[in-house]
Amino acid sequence: QSVLTQPPSASGTPGQRVTISCSGSSSNIGSHTVYWYQQLPGTAPKLLISKNNQRPSGVPDRFSGSKSGTSASLAISGLRSEDEADYYCATWDDSLSGRVFGGGTKLTVL
Amino acid sequence: EVHLVESGGGLVQPGGSLRLSCAASGFTFSSYEMNWVRQAPGKGLEWISYISTSSSPIYYADSVKGRFTISRDNAKNSLYLQMTSLRAEDTAVYYCARGWFDYWGQGTLVTVSS
């Protein structure tokens, strides 16, 4: 059971906008920046968003991140079939003195 | 181009030991913090250990503290994970990842079973 809570699943149709939430506390999201990762089936994860809302080079601008208080969100606009993957948030936790991942959200493109 | 290549995985009996290695190339290894992350079959990602550029500080997840040891050799551009007292629940794909996980290796499978 992770200290970062994500919905286990999300879905949308092509072209839609979907958001994935990541809920934490003052000891993690409330005090530290949030990162988001995409894991396509059978592959290693890939960094999507760093420091709450920064997109690394090569990541489409359809992906965006935000943070407010002790929660963060990943938004995907113009949904495509290739976005079907697992998505994870991550940050540092002061209470655990370690890095933590959310439980992951499986995104299905209907 | 950044490359991280893990090795050393395999089948080990409960209570046994294993040493994983991660060979880094394409960047100045000594300038980056490194991590080990694992993923049990069908499960999510679990961060298990972090090492700074100078090998201090080092952090571990509670699930492996006292059993696993992370280390690095900057001269050899290599990261290591010494795993002891292995349990069935340690069965997973083990990834090395740079910094805030901006680059990942392909992973190496560790199976703990009798």
Short mmCIF file of N, CA and C in Angstrom, two decimals, chain A residues 33 35 37 39 43-47 86 88 90-92 96-103, chain B residues 33 35 37 39 43-47 50 59-60 62 65 95 99-102 104-106:
data_model
loop_
_atom_site.label_atom_id
_atom_site.label_comp_id
_atom_site.label_asym_id
_atom_site.label_seq_id
_atom_site.Cartn_x
_atom_site.Cartn_y
_atom_site.Cartn_z
N THR A 33 8.58 17.97 -5.10
CA THR A 33 8.09 17.96 -6.47
C THR A 33 7.68 16.55 -6.88
N TYR A 35 6.91 13.64 -9.98
CA TYR A 35 7.33 13.13 -11.28
C TYR A 35 6.30 12.12 -11.77
N TYR A 37 5.54 8.94 -14.77
CA TYR A 37 6.17 7.97 -15.65
C TYR A 37 5.10 7.19 -16.40
N GLN A 39 4.55 3.57 -18.47
CA GLN A 39 5.11 2.25 -18.74
C GLN A 39 4.23 1.53 -19.74
N THR A 43 7.68 -3.04 -21.28
CA THR A 43 8.85 -2.17 -21.41
C THR A 43 9.18 -1.49 -20.08
N ALA A 44 10.38 -0.90 -20.04
CA ALA A 44 10.77 -0.13 -18.86
C ALA A 44 10.00 1.19 -18.83
N PRO A 45 9.80 1.72 -17.64
CA PRO A 45 9.11 3.02 -17.55
C PRO A 45 9.89 4.13 -18.25
N LYS A 46 9.14 5.19 -18.58
CA LYS A 46 9.72 6.36 -19.25
C LYS A 46 9.27 7.61 -18.52
N LEU A 47 10.19 8.54 -18.30
CA LEU A 47 9.85 9.80 -17.64
C LEU A 47 8.98 10.66 -18.53
N ASP A 86 0.47 1.98 -18.33
CA ASP A 86 0.38 2.23 -16.89
C ASP A 86 1.11 3.54 -16.59
N TYR A 88 2.54 6.18 -13.47
CA TYR A 88 2.93 6.23 -12.06
C TYR A 88 3.39 7.64 -11.68
N ALA A 90 5.55 9.83 -8.61
CA ALA A 90 6.62 9.56 -7.66
C ALA A 90 7.08 10.86 -7.02
N THR A 91 7.57 10.75 -5.79
CA THR A 91 8.13 11.89 -5.10
C THR A 91 8.97 11.40 -3.93
N TRP A 92 9.49 12.32 -3.14
CA TRP A 92 10.23 11.98 -1.94
C TRP A 92 9.27 12.03 -0.75
N LEU A 96 9.31 8.57 5.46
CA LEU A 96 9.94 7.31 5.08
C LEU A 96 11.42 7.49 4.76
N SER A 97 11.84 8.73 4.61
CA SER A 97 13.22 9.02 4.16
C SER A 97 13.55 8.22 2.92
N GLY A 98 12.67 8.32 1.97
CA GLY A 98 12.91 7.59 0.72
C GLY A 98 11.99 8.06 -0.38
N ARG A 99 12.28 7.59 -1.57
CA ARG A 99 11.44 7.91 -2.72
C ARG A 99 10.26 6.93 -2.74
N VAL A 100 9.16 7.40 -3.25
CA VAL A 100 7.95 6.57 -3.28
C VAL A 100 7.26 6.71 -4.63
N PHE A 101 6.67 5.60 -5.07
CA PHE A 101 5.83 5.59 -6.26
C PHE A 101 4.38 5.44 -5.84
N GLY A 102 3.49 6.00 -6.64
CA GLY A 102 2.08 5.67 -6.48
C GLY A 102 1.84 4.25 -6.95
N GLY A 103 0.65 3.75 -6.66
CA GLY A 103 0.34 2.37 -7.01
C GLY A 103 0.16 2.12 -8.50
N GLU B 33 23.15 10.80 -9.28
CA GLU B 33 22.60 9.88 -8.29
C GLU B 33 22.01 8.69 -9.04
N ASN B 35 19.65 4.79 -8.63
CA ASN B 35 18.64 4.07 -7.86
C ASN B 35 18.47 2.64 -8.36
N VAL B 37 15.09 0.12 -8.63
CA VAL B 37 13.63 0.04 -8.56
C VAL B 37 13.25 -1.36 -8.99
N GLN B 39 9.96 -4.35 -9.78
CA GLN B 39 8.56 -4.54 -10.14
C GLN B 39 8.25 -6.02 -10.09
N LYS B 43 2.66 -6.35 -10.81
CA LYS B 43 2.50 -5.32 -9.79
C LYS B 43 3.11 -4.00 -10.24
N GLY B 44 3.02 -3.01 -9.35
CA GLY B 44 3.53 -1.68 -9.66
C GLY B 44 5.01 -1.53 -9.35
N LEU B 45 5.50 -0.32 -9.56
CA LEU B 45 6.90 -0.01 -9.33
C LEU B 45 7.15 0.20 -7.84
N GLU B 46 8.29 -0.28 -7.36
CA GLU B 46 8.69 -0.08 -5.98
C GLU B 46 10.13 0.41 -5.95
N TRP B 47 10.34 1.63 -5.48
CA TRP B 47 11.70 2.13 -5.28
C TRP B 47 12.31 1.37 -4.11
N TYR B 50 18.62 4.18 -3.10
CA TYR B 50 19.22 5.38 -3.71
C TYR B 50 20.65 5.52 -3.22
N TYR B 59 20.01 5.56 0.82
CA TYR B 59 18.70 5.31 1.42
C TYR B 59 18.15 3.98 0.92
N TYR B 60 17.33 3.36 1.77
CA TYR B 60 16.69 2.10 1.42
C TYR B 60 15.21 2.15 1.79
N ASP B 62 12.05 0.35 3.45
CA ASP B 62 11.96 -0.51 4.65
C ASP B 62 11.93 -1.99 4.27
N LYS B 65 15.68 -2.92 3.83
CA LYS B 65 16.69 -2.39 4.75
C LYS B 65 17.29 -3.52 5.60
N TYR B 95 15.31 -2.91 -11.87
CA TYR B 95 15.80 -1.88 -12.78
C TYR B 95 16.78 -0.96 -12.07
N GLY B 99 19.20 9.30 -11.54
CA GLY B 99 18.62 10.52 -10.99
C GLY B 99 17.19 10.33 -10.51
N TRP B 100 16.31 11.19 -10.98
CA TRP B 100 14.90 11.03 -10.70
C TRP B 100 14.26 10.18 -11.79
N PHE B 101 14.94 9.04 -12.03
CA PHE B 101 14.43 8.01 -12.93
C PHE B 101 14.22 8.56 -14.35
N ASP B 102 15.17 9.37 -14.82
CA ASP B 102 15.00 9.89 -16.16
C ASP B 102 15.46 8.92 -17.23
N TRP B 104 16.22 4.50 -17.62
CA TRP B 104 16.09 3.20 -17.00
C TRP B 104 16.83 2.16 -17.83
N GLY B 105 17.28 1.11 -17.16
CA GLY B 105 17.79 -0.03 -17.88
C GLY B 105 16.62 -0.90 -18.34
N GLN B 106 16.94 -2.03 -18.95
CA GLN B 106 15.90 -2.93 -19.44
C GLN B 106 15.41 -3.88 -18.35
#
